[in-house]
């Protein structure tokens, strides 16, 4: 069953086509991700689905409800973490938990969640005293209070250190284990690759590709890289090995590109058959980032932490 | 209803953790009273038409408390909530958005009342403060005044996007208002020209209305070119106009 259906979504800001005709579905039980550079339309899309922005065109159904019209019903079933929300400086952790709990008739026990997220000892702290990672955990905790069927996470790990980021990933995986659908946006390709069952690559307000991370990479047709060190080699013979497309040999190092499941085996067989001793054999498979670069034709800006959208 | 009460509980706690609110609402008026009461006492004074200085000053100080809550606190809180996207986050919950506004109005009203009670009790204990008016009439005057000043704050919150700008604007409006409305310095001491400026300040009418209803149950009393009907008319007009504009212009978040 499709829990989210988006048909031909458009949202323009003046001349800027923030979202320019996006369609997709999200299925029960999956972690669905949107990746793309800053300003690609990720946040606009997610906020249209959440009912926080009004689409100019197109149709959105979330759990068979219209996010614009069924506001009160929908916010008992879905929950969100906004990109860059902060809370009142001088509200205490337990106070904001109680406040958000009061919105729902049967909320999850925030005390158990504080325990689970390692925030128990901070329950009496002001929110402003929490670290970035702790604030994000609190955001997820608040989003979980209604025991939602779908959780929307917008750039959940932006600005976090690597350890906190990995903790977030574990939390997101747990959401899936609990049977929730997760819809996330990120501009970290690695994050999408690790977490998402399916990924939509967005650029200039359009989806340029949508599939499982593995399929996206495979379909991209990007070559695998194999490198090794060898004293002497006949480059033209090496080119004849099945799957190999490009071979470079310089200063005793071979760097070659090619594809196919037998690529590495073919190369090693060739080297052994010709009694060539090789050292430091390494391979690098294409990843989602390579795929992204190929599809969008641009250098990915991982450093920028802000989505202008 | 439960949600509204929870919202007010949170807002109230947060206000009590805000130094500016505490100082100007709860401490500053009493401090002023100590200074001026200490200087002039509360014996009948010909300058105030036979009323004691403290008896005239205490109801005027309502203006200080109303203004700090309505002009500073209310808009600054709302703009901060919007700036930090708290309003946006709350929009994605079943909470009725209007509760956030109601909560702000109610909580600021409660703090205004507490602030006024403190200075009144202080006046009673130290300077033997008198109340000459009709209690019911005074309460109505208090509410009309408060609501009108709060509506101005709501208007500020509707037009200003950024917390820092809002703080500047609120300060620019608040402090001159404090001294030009009769809330701190008596209008009786002002030359005609300054009195003219004072008449352009809405808080002047709020202070006048509260003072009238405090000092007399005869509502036609005390004329400085102001009158009860003008006070009530102007304050109600301000309230209606500001609320209508605010309701149409207020944004919970910006796209």
Coordinates of C-alpha atoms in Angstrom, one line a residue:
Chain A
X1 CA 0.0 0.0 0.0
X2 CA 1.2 3.5 -0.8
X3 CA 1.3 5.6 2.4
X4 CA 2.2 8.7 0.5
X5 CA 1.3 9.6 -3.1
X6 CA 2.5 12.7 -4.8
X7 CA 1.3 13.5 -8.3
X8 CA 2.8 16.3 -10.4
X9 CA 3.7 18.5 -7.5
X10 CA 4.6 22.1 -8.4
X11 CA 5.6 25.0 -6.2
X12 CA 6.9 28.2 -7.7
X13 CA 8.3 31.2 -5.9
X14 CA 8.1 34.0 -8.4
X15 CA 10.3 32.9 -11.2
X16 CA 12.0 30.2 -9.1
X17 CA 10.6 26.7 -9.8
X18 CA 11.3 25.3 -6.4
X19 CA 9.4 22.1 -7.2
X20 CA 8.7 21.5 -10.9
X21 CA 6.4 18.5 -11.4
X22 CA 7.4 15.8 -8.9
X23 CA 5.6 12.4 -8.7
X24 CA 6.3 9.4 -6.6
X25 CA 4.9 7.0 -4.0
X26 CA 6.2 5.9 -0.6
X27 CA 5.4 2.4 0.5
X28 CA 4.5 0.9 3.8
X29 CA 7.5 -0.1 5.9
X30 CA 10.2 1.7 4.0
X31 CA 12.7 4.4 4.6
X32 CA 12.4 6.8 1.7
X33 CA 15.0 9.4 1.0
X34 CA 15.3 12.5 -1.0
X35 CA 18.8 13.6 -1.9
X36 CA 20.0 16.5 -3.8
X37 CA 22.0 19.7 -3.6
X38 CA 21.0 22.7 -1.6
X39 CA 18.1 24.4 -3.2
X40 CA 17.0 21.4 -5.3
X41 CA 13.5 21.5 -3.7
X42 CA 13.8 18.8 -1.1
X43 CA 12.5 20.9 1.8
X44 CA 9.8 22.4 -0.3
X45 CA 8.6 19.0 -1.3
X46 CA 8.7 17.5 2.2
X47 CA 6.9 20.5 3.6
X48 CA 4.2 20.3 1.0
X49 CA 3.7 16.7 1.9
X50 CA 3.6 17.6 5.6
X51 CA 0.9 20.2 4.9
X52 CA 3.1 23.1 5.9
X53 CA 3.3 24.6 2.4
X54 CA 0.5 24.9 -0.1
X55 CA 1.4 23.4 -3.5
X56 CA 0.7 25.5 -6.6
X57 CA -0.3 22.4 -8.5
X58 CA -0.5 18.7 -8.1
X59 CA -2.1 16.2 -5.7
X60 CA -0.8 14.9 -2.5
X61 CA -2.3 12.1 -0.4
X62 CA -0.9 11.0 2.9
X63 CA -2.5 7.9 4.5
X64 CA -5.4 8.7 2.1
X65 CA -5.8 12.2 3.6
X66 CA -5.3 15.6 2.1
X67 CA -2.6 17.4 4.2
X68 CA -4.1 20.8 3.5
X69 CA -7.6 19.9 4.5
X70 CA -7.3 17.2 7.1
X71 CA -4.9 19.1 9.4
X72 CA -6.1 17.8 12.8
X73 CA -6.5 14.2 11.7
X74 CA -3.2 14.0 9.9
X75 CA -1.1 15.4 12.7
X76 CA -2.2 12.5 14.9
X77 CA -0.8 10.0 12.3
X78 CA 2.3 11.7 11.0
X79 CA 5.0 13.6 12.8
X80 CA 7.8 15.9 11.7
X81 CA 11.3 17.1 12.5
X82 CA 11.8 20.5 10.9
X83 CA 15.1 21.6 9.5
X84 CA 16.5 24.1 11.9
X85 CA 13.8 24.4 14.5
X86 CA 15.0 25.5 17.9
X87 CA 12.9 25.6 21.0
X88 CA 12.4 28.2 23.6
X89 CA 15.8 28.8 25.3
X90 CA 14.5 28.5 28.8
X91 CA 12.2 25.6 28.5
X92 CA 13.3 22.5 30.3
X93 CA 13.5 19.2 28.5
X94 CA 10.8 17.5 30.5
X95 CA 8.6 20.6 30.1
X96 CA 8.7 20.5 26.4
X97 CA 8.0 16.8 26.5
X98 CA 5.0 17.3 28.7
X99 CA 3.8 20.2 26.5
X100 CA 4.0 18.1 23.3
X101 CA 2.5 15.1 25.0
X102 CA -0.6 17.2 25.8
X103 CA -1.5 17.4 22.1
X104 CA -2.3 13.7 21.8
X105 CA -4.9 11.6 23.5
X106 CA -2.6 8.6 23.9
X107 CA 1.0 9.7 23.6
X108 CA 4.0 7.5 24.1
X109 CA 5.6 7.7 27.5
X110 CA 8.2 10.5 27.1
X111 CA 10.1 9.3 30.2
X112 CA 10.8 5.9 28.5
X113 CA 11.8 7.7 25.4
X114 CA 14.2 10.0 27.4
X115 CA 15.8 6.8 28.8
X116 CA 16.0 5.2 25.4
X117 CA 17.6 8.2 23.8
X118 CA 20.0 8.8 26.7
X119 CA 18.5 12.1 27.6
X120 CA 17.2 11.1 31.0
X121 CA 19.9 12.9 32.9
X122 CA 19.1 16.1 31.0
X123 CA 15.4 16.1 31.8
X124 CA 15.8 19.1 34.1
X125 CA 18.2 21.0 31.8
X126 CA 17.2 24.0 29.7
X127 CA 16.9 23.0 26.0
X128 CA 19.5 25.7 25.1
X129 CA 22.1 23.8 27.2
X130 CA 21.8 20.7 25.0
X131 CA 24.4 19.9 22.4
X132 CA 23.4 19.8 18.7
X133 CA 23.1 16.0 18.7
X134 CA 21.0 16.1 21.9
X135 CA 18.7 18.7 20.4
X136 CA 18.2 16.5 17.3
X137 CA 17.4 13.5 19.5
X138 CA 14.9 15.7 21.4
X139 CA 13.4 16.7 18.1
X140 CA 13.0 13.0 17.1
X141 CA 11.6 12.2 20.6
X142 CA 9.0 14.9 20.3
X143 CA 8.1 13.6 16.8
X144 CA 7.6 10.2 18.2
X145 CA 5.2 11.2 21.0
X146 CA 2.0 10.7 18.9
X147 CA 3.2 7.2 18.0
X148 CA 3.1 8.2 14.4
X149 CA 2.8 6.0 11.3
X150 CA 5.0 8.2 9.3
X151 CA 8.0 10.3 10.5
X152 CA 9.4 13.1 8.4
X153 CA 13.0 14.0 9.0
X154 CA 14.4 17.0 7.2
X155 CA 18.2 17.0 7.2
X156 CA 18.4 15.3 10.5
X157 CA 22.2 15.0 10.7
X158 CA 23.2 18.3 9.2
X159 CA 25.8 20.0 11.4
X160 CA 26.3 17.0 13.7
X161 CA 29.7 15.4 14.4
X162 CA 30.4 11.9 12.9
X163 CA 29.6 10.1 16.2
X164 CA 26.3 11.9 16.7
X165 CA 25.5 11.3 13.0
X166 CA 26.0 7.5 13.5
X167 CA 23.8 7.6 16.6
X168 CA 21.1 9.3 14.5
X169 CA 21.3 6.6 11.9
X170 CA 20.7 3.9 14.5
X171 CA 17.7 5.8 15.7
X172 CA 16.3 6.0 12.2
X173 CA 16.8 2.3 11.7
X174 CA 15.0 1.7 14.9
X175 CA 12.0 3.7 13.6
X176 CA 11.8 1.3 10.7
X177 CA 12.0 -1.7 13.0
X178 CA 9.1 -0.4 15.0
X179 CA 7.1 -0.5 11.8
X180 CA 7.1 3.2 11.0
X181 CA 7.6 4.7 7.6
X182 CA 10.4 7.2 7.5
X183 CA 10.6 10.0 4.9
X184 CA 13.9 11.8 5.1
X185 CA 15.9 14.4 3.2
X186 CA 19.6 14.6 3.3
X187 CA 22.5 16.0 1.4
X188 CA 24.8 13.3 2.6
X189 CA 24.9 10.6 0.0
X190 CA 26.5 8.2 2.4
X191 CA 23.6 8.6 4.7
X192 CA 21.1 7.9 2.0
X193 CA 23.0 4.8 1.0
X194 CA 23.2 3.5 4.5
X195 CA 19.6 4.2 5.6
X196 CA 17.3 4.3 2.6
X197 CA 15.4 1.5 1.0
X198 CA 14.6 3.8 -1.9
X199 CA 16.2 7.1 -2.9
X200 CA 14.9 9.9 -5.1
X201 CA 17.7 12.1 -6.5
X202 CA 16.3 15.6 -6.9
X203 CA 17.8 18.4 -8.9
X204 CA 16.3 21.7 -10.0
X205 CA 12.9 20.7 -8.6
X206 CA 12.7 17.5 -10.5
X207 CA 13.3 13.8 -9.7
X208 CA 16.2 12.7 -12.0
X209 CA 16.3 9.1 -10.7
X210 CA 14.4 7.0 -8.2
X211 CA 15.3 3.5 -7.1
X212 CA 17.1 1.5 -4.4
X213 CA 20.6 2.8 -3.8
X214 CA 22.1 -0.4 -5.3
X215 CA 20.0 -0.1 -8.5
X216 CA 20.8 3.6 -8.9
X217 CA 24.5 2.8 -8.8
X218 CA 24.2 -0.1 -11.1
X219 CA 22.0 1.7 -13.6
X220 CA 24.3 4.6 -13.7
X221 CA 26.8 2.5 -15.6
X222 CA 29.7 4.0 -13.8
X223 CA 32.9 2.0 -14.0
X224 CA 34.6 0.3 -11.1
X225 CA 38.2 1.3 -10.5
X226 CA 40.9 -1.3 -10.0
X227 CA 44.5 -0.5 -9.2
X228 CA 47.6 -2.5 -8.4
X229 CA 51.3 -2.1 -8.6
X230 CA 53.3 -4.2 -11.0
X231 CA 56.9 -3.9 -12.4
X232 CA 56.1 -4.5 -16.1
X233 CA 52.9 -5.2 -17.9
X234 CA 51.6 -5.3 -21.5
X235 CA 48.8 -2.7 -21.3
X236 CA 47.3 -3.6 -24.6
X237 CA 46.8 -7.2 -23.4
X238 CA 45.2 -6.0 -20.2
X239 CA 42.7 -4.0 -22.2
X240 CA 41.5 -7.2 -23.8
X241 CA 40.4 -8.6 -20.4
X242 CA 36.6 -8.9 -20.3
X243 CA 34.9 -5.8 -18.9
X244 CA 37.9 -3.5 -18.9
X245 CA 37.5 -0.2 -20.7
X246 CA 40.4 2.1 -19.8
X247 CA 43.9 1.2 -18.6
X248 CA 46.5 3.6 -17.4
X249 CA 50.1 2.5 -16.5
X250 CA 52.4 5.0 -14.9
X251 CA 55.3 4.7 -12.5
X252 CA 54.7 1.0 -11.8
X253 CA 51.0 1.5 -11.0
X254 CA 48.1 0.3 -13.1
X255 CA 44.8 2.1 -12.7
X256 CA 42.0 0.7 -14.8
X257 CA 38.3 1.1 -15.1
X258 CA 35.7 -1.4 -16.1
X259 CA 32.5 -3.1 -15.1
X260 CA 30.8 -6.5 -14.7
X261 CA 30.8 -9.1 -12.0
X262 CA 33.8 -10.9 -13.4
X263 CA 36.0 -7.9 -13.8
X264 CA 38.3 -8.5 -10.8
X265 CA 38.5 -12.2 -11.4
X266 CA 39.4 -11.7 -15.1
X267 CA 42.2 -9.3 -14.1
X268 CA 43.7 -11.6 -11.4
X269 CA 43.5 -14.6 -13.8
X270 CA 45.3 -12.6 -16.4
X271 CA 48.1 -11.6 -14.0
X272 CA 48.5 -15.1 -12.6
X273 CA 48.5 -16.7 -16.1
X274 CA 51.3 -14.4 -17.1
X275 CA 53.1 -14.8 -13.8
X276 CA 53.1 -11.1 -13.1
X277 CA 53.6 -10.3 -9.4
X278 CA 51.3 -7.6 -8.3
X279 CA 51.0 -5.7 -5.0
X280 CA 48.5 -3.4 -3.3
X281 CA 45.5 -4.6 -5.3
X282 CA 42.6 -2.3 -4.6
X283 CA 39.1 -1.7 -6.0
X284 CA 36.7 1.1 -5.6
X285 CA 33.1 0.5 -6.5
X286 CA 31.0 3.4 -7.6
X287 CA 28.8 4.7 -4.9
X288 CA 25.7 6.9 -4.7
X289 CA 27.8 10.0 -4.7
X290 CA 29.4 9.1 -8.0
X291 CA 26.0 8.3 -9.4
X292 CA 24.7 11.6 -8.2
X293 CA 27.6 13.4 -9.8
X294 CA 27.0 11.7 -13.1
X295 CA 23.3 12.3 -13.0
X296 CA 23.4 15.9 -12.1
X297 CA 26.7 16.8 -13.6
X298 CA 27.9 18.8 -10.7
X299 CA 30.3 18.6 -7.9
X300 CA 28.5 17.8 -4.7
X301 CA 28.7 20.4 -2.0
X302 CA 28.9 18.5 1.2
X303 CA 30.3 21.3 3.2
X304 CA 27.4 23.6 3.0
X305 CA 25.1 23.1 5.9
X306 CA 22.3 25.2 4.9
X307 CA 19.5 24.5 2.5
X308 CA 18.5 27.9 1.1
X309 CA 15.0 26.6 0.4
Chain B
X1 CA -9.1 23.0 26.6
X2 CA -6.4 20.8 28.1
X3 CA -4.1 21.9 25.3
X4 CA -4.8 25.6 25.9
X5 CA -4.1 25.1 29.6
X6 CA -0.8 23.3 28.9
X7 CA 0.2 26.1 26.5
X8 CA -0.5 28.7 29.1
X9 CA 1.4 26.8 31.7
X10 CA 4.5 26.7 29.5
X11 CA 4.2 30.3 28.5
X12 CA 3.7 31.4 32.1
X13 CA 6.7 29.5 33.3
X14 CA 8.8 30.9 30.5
X15 CA 7.7 34.5 31.3
X16 CA 8.7 34.1 34.9
X17 CA 12.2 33.0 33.7
X18 CA 12.6 36.2 31.7
X19 CA 14.5 38.9 33.6
X20 CA 13.1 41.9 31.6
X21 CA 9.5 40.8 32.3
X22 CA 10.2 40.2 36.0
X23 CA 12.0 43.5 36.5
X24 CA 9.6 45.8 34.6
X25 CA 6.4 44.1 35.6
X26 CA 7.0 43.1 39.2
X27 CA 9.9 45.2 40.6
X28 CA 10.3 48.5 38.6
X29 CA 6.8 50.0 39.5
X30 CA 7.4 49.4 43.2
X31 CA 10.9 50.8 42.9
X32 CA 9.4 53.9 41.3
X33 CA 6.8 54.1 44.0
X34 CA 9.5 53.9 46.7
X35 CA 11.4 56.8 45.1
X36 CA 8.6 59.1 44.3
X37 CA 6.5 58.2 47.3
X38 CA 9.5 58.8 49.5
X39 CA 9.9 62.2 47.9
X40 CA 6.3 63.4 48.0
X41 CA 4.5 61.2 50.5
X42 CA 0.8 60.6 50.2
X43 CA -0.8 63.6 51.8
X44 CA -3.5 65.4 49.9
X45 CA -1.7 67.6 47.3
X46 CA -3.2 70.7 45.6
X47 CA -1.2 69.7 42.6
X48 CA -3.2 66.6 42.1
X49 CA -6.6 68.2 42.9
X50 CA -6.4 67.2 46.5
X51 CA -5.4 63.6 46.0
X52 CA -2.3 62.1 47.6
X53 CA 0.7 61.7 45.2
X54 CA 0.9 58.0 45.8
X55 CA -2.9 57.6 45.2
X56 CA -2.4 59.2 41.8
X57 CA 0.8 57.4 41.0
X58 CA -0.2 53.8 41.7
X59 CA -2.9 53.7 39.1
X60 CA -0.7 55.4 36.6
X61 CA 1.9 52.8 37.1
X62 CA -0.5 50.3 35.6
X63 CA 0.7 51.9 32.4
X64 CA 4.3 50.7 33.0
X65 CA 3.2 47.1 33.6
X66 CA 0.6 47.0 30.7
X67 CA 3.1 48.5 28.3
X68 CA 6.0 46.2 29.2
X69 CA 3.8 43.2 28.7
X70 CA 1.9 44.4 25.7
X71 CA 4.6 46.3 23.8
X72 CA 7.7 44.4 24.7
X73 CA 6.9 41.0 26.0
X74 CA 3.9 39.9 23.8
X75 CA 5.4 40.8 20.4
X76 CA 8.9 39.7 21.3
X77 CA 7.8 36.3 22.4
X78 CA 5.6 35.8 19.3
X79 CA 8.4 37.0 17.0
X80 CA 10.9 34.8 18.8
X81 CA 8.6 31.8 18.5
X82 CA 8.2 32.4 14.8
X83 CA 11.9 33.2 14.2
X84 CA 12.9 29.9 15.9
X85 CA 10.2 28.1 13.9
X86 CA 8.5 27.0 17.1
X87 CA 5.2 28.2 15.6
X88 CA 5.9 26.3 12.4
X89 CA 6.7 23.1 14.4
X90 CA 3.5 23.6 16.5
X91 CA 1.5 24.0 13.2
X92 CA 2.4 20.4 12.5
X93 CA 0.6 19.2 15.7
X94 CA -3.1 18.9 16.5
X95 CA -2.7 22.1 18.7
X96 CA -5.1 24.8 17.5
X97 CA -2.8 27.7 16.4
X98 CA -5.2 30.3 17.9
X99 CA -4.4 28.8 21.4
X100 CA -0.9 30.1 21.1
X101 CA -2.2 33.7 20.7
X102 CA -4.8 33.3 23.4
X103 CA -2.2 31.9 25.7
X104 CA 0.1 34.9 25.1
X105 CA -2.7 37.3 25.7
X106 CA -3.9 35.6 28.9
X107 CA -0.5 35.0 30.4
X108 CA 0.6 38.6 29.8
X109 CA -2.7 39.8 31.3
X110 CA -2.1 37.6 34.4
X111 CA 1.4 39.0 34.8
X112 CA 0.1 42.5 34.3
X113 CA -2.4 41.9 37.1
X114 CA 0.2 40.4 39.4
X115 CA 2.5 43.4 38.7
X116 CA -0.2 45.8 39.5
X117 CA -1.3 44.0 42.7
X118 CA 2.3 44.1 43.9
X119 CA 2.6 47.8 43.5
X120 CA -0.8 48.3 45.0
X121 CA 0.0 46.2 48.1
X122 CA 3.3 48.0 48.4
X123 CA 1.5 51.3 48.3
X124 CA -1.0 50.2 50.8
X125 CA 1.5 48.9 53.3
X126 CA 4.0 51.8 53.1
X127 CA 2.1 54.8 52.0
X128 CA -1.5 54.0 53.0
X129 CA -2.8 54.0 49.4
X130 CA -6.5 54.9 48.9
X131 CA -8.9 53.6 46.3
X132 CA -11.8 56.0 45.6
X133 CA -13.4 54.4 42.7
X134 CA -15.9 51.7 41.9
X135 CA -14.2 48.3 41.8
X136 CA -16.2 46.9 38.9
X137 CA -15.7 50.0 36.8
X138 CA -12.0 49.9 37.6
X139 CA -11.7 46.3 36.4
X140 CA -13.5 47.1 33.2
X141 CA -11.2 50.1 32.6
X142 CA -8.2 47.9 33.4
X143 CA -9.3 45.2 30.8
X144 CA -10.1 47.7 28.1
X145 CA -6.7 49.4 28.6
X146 CA -4.8 46.2 28.7
X147 CA -6.5 44.7 25.6
X148 CA -5.9 47.9 23.6
X149 CA -2.2 48.0 24.4
X150 CA -1.8 44.3 23.8
X151 CA -3.4 44.7 20.4
X152 CA -0.6 47.1 19.5
X153 CA 1.9 44.5 20.5
X154 CA 0.1 41.9 18.4
X155 CA 0.3 44.3 15.5
X156 CA 4.1 44.7 16.0
X157 CA 4.4 40.9 16.0
X158 CA 2.5 40.7 12.7
X159 CA 4.8 43.0 10.8
X160 CA 8.2 42.3 12.2
X161 CA 10.0 39.2 11.1
X162 CA 13.2 39.2 13.0
X163 CA 13.8 39.1 16.7
X164 CA 16.5 41.7 16.8
X165 CA 14.5 44.2 14.8
X166 CA 11.5 43.5 17.0
X167 CA 13.5 44.2 20.2
X168 CA 14.7 47.5 18.7
X169 CA 11.2 48.5 17.6
X170 CA 9.6 47.5 20.9
X171 CA 12.2 49.6 22.8
X172 CA 11.7 52.6 20.6
X173 CA 8.0 52.5 21.2
X174 CA 8.1 51.4 24.9
X175 CA 10.4 53.9 26.5
X176 CA 9.0 57.1 25.0
X177 CA 5.5 55.8 25.7
X178 CA 6.5 55.3 29.3
X179 CA 7.4 58.9 29.8
X180 CA 4.9 60.5 27.5
X181 CA 1.8 58.8 28.7
X182 CA 1.6 59.9 32.3
X183 CA 2.5 56.4 33.3
X184 CA 5.7 57.6 35.1
X185 CA 5.8 61.4 34.8
X186 CA 2.5 63.1 35.6
X187 CA 0.9 64.8 32.6
X188 CA 0.1 67.6 35.0
X189 CA 3.7 68.8 34.9
X190 CA 3.9 68.9 31.1
X191 CA 3.8 72.1 28.9
X192 CA 1.1 72.3 26.3
X193 CA 3.4 71.2 23.5
X194 CA 4.4 68.0 25.2
X195 CA 0.8 67.4 26.2
X196 CA 0.0 67.5 22.5
X197 CA 2.5 64.7 21.9
X198 CA 1.2 62.7 24.8
X199 CA -2.2 62.8 23.2
X200 CA -0.9 61.0 20.2
X201 CA 0.2 58.1 22.4
X202 CA -2.4 55.4 23.0
X203 CA -1.1 54.5 26.4
X204 CA -2.0 58.1 27.6
X205 CA -5.7 57.2 27.2
X206 CA -5.2 53.9 29.0
X207 CA -3.4 55.6 31.9
X208 CA -6.1 58.3 32.0
X209 CA -8.9 55.8 32.0
X210 CA -7.4 53.7 34.8
X211 CA -6.6 56.8 36.9
X212 CA -10.1 58.1 36.5
X213 CA -11.8 54.9 37.6
X214 CA -9.3 54.5 40.5
X215 CA -9.8 58.0 41.9
X216 CA -13.5 58.5 41.4
X217 CA -16.7 56.7 40.9
X218 CA -17.9 59.9 39.3
X219 CA -16.6 59.2 35.9
X220 CA -16.8 62.8 34.6
X221 CA -14.0 63.9 36.8
X222 CA -10.6 65.2 36.0
X223 CA -10.2 67.0 32.7
X224 CA -7.0 67.6 30.9
X225 CA -8.5 67.8 27.6
X226 CA -9.3 64.1 27.9
X227 CA -12.6 62.6 28.8
X228 CA -13.9 59.2 29.7
X229 CA -15.8 58.9 26.4
X230 CA -12.7 59.8 24.4
X231 CA -10.6 57.4 26.3
X232 CA -13.0 54.5 25.8
X233 CA -13.7 55.3 22.2
X234 CA -10.0 55.6 21.3
X235 CA -8.9 52.5 23.2
X236 CA -11.7 50.4 21.7
X237 CA -10.9 51.8 18.2
X238 CA -7.2 51.0 18.6
X239 CA -8.1 47.4 19.8
X240 CA -10.4 46.7 16.9
X241 CA -8.2 48.1 14.2
X242 CA -5.0 46.5 15.5
X243 CA -6.6 43.1 16.0
X244 CA -8.2 43.1 12.6
X245 CA -5.0 44.1 10.8
X246 CA -3.0 41.6 12.9
X247 CA -5.4 38.7 12.3
X248 CA -5.2 39.2 8.5
X249 CA -1.4 39.9 8.5
X250 CA 0.0 37.5 11.1
X251 CA 2.1 34.7 9.7
X252 CA 2.9 31.6 11.6
X253 CA 6.0 31.1 9.5
X254 CA 7.5 32.3 6.3
X255 CA 7.9 30.0 3.3

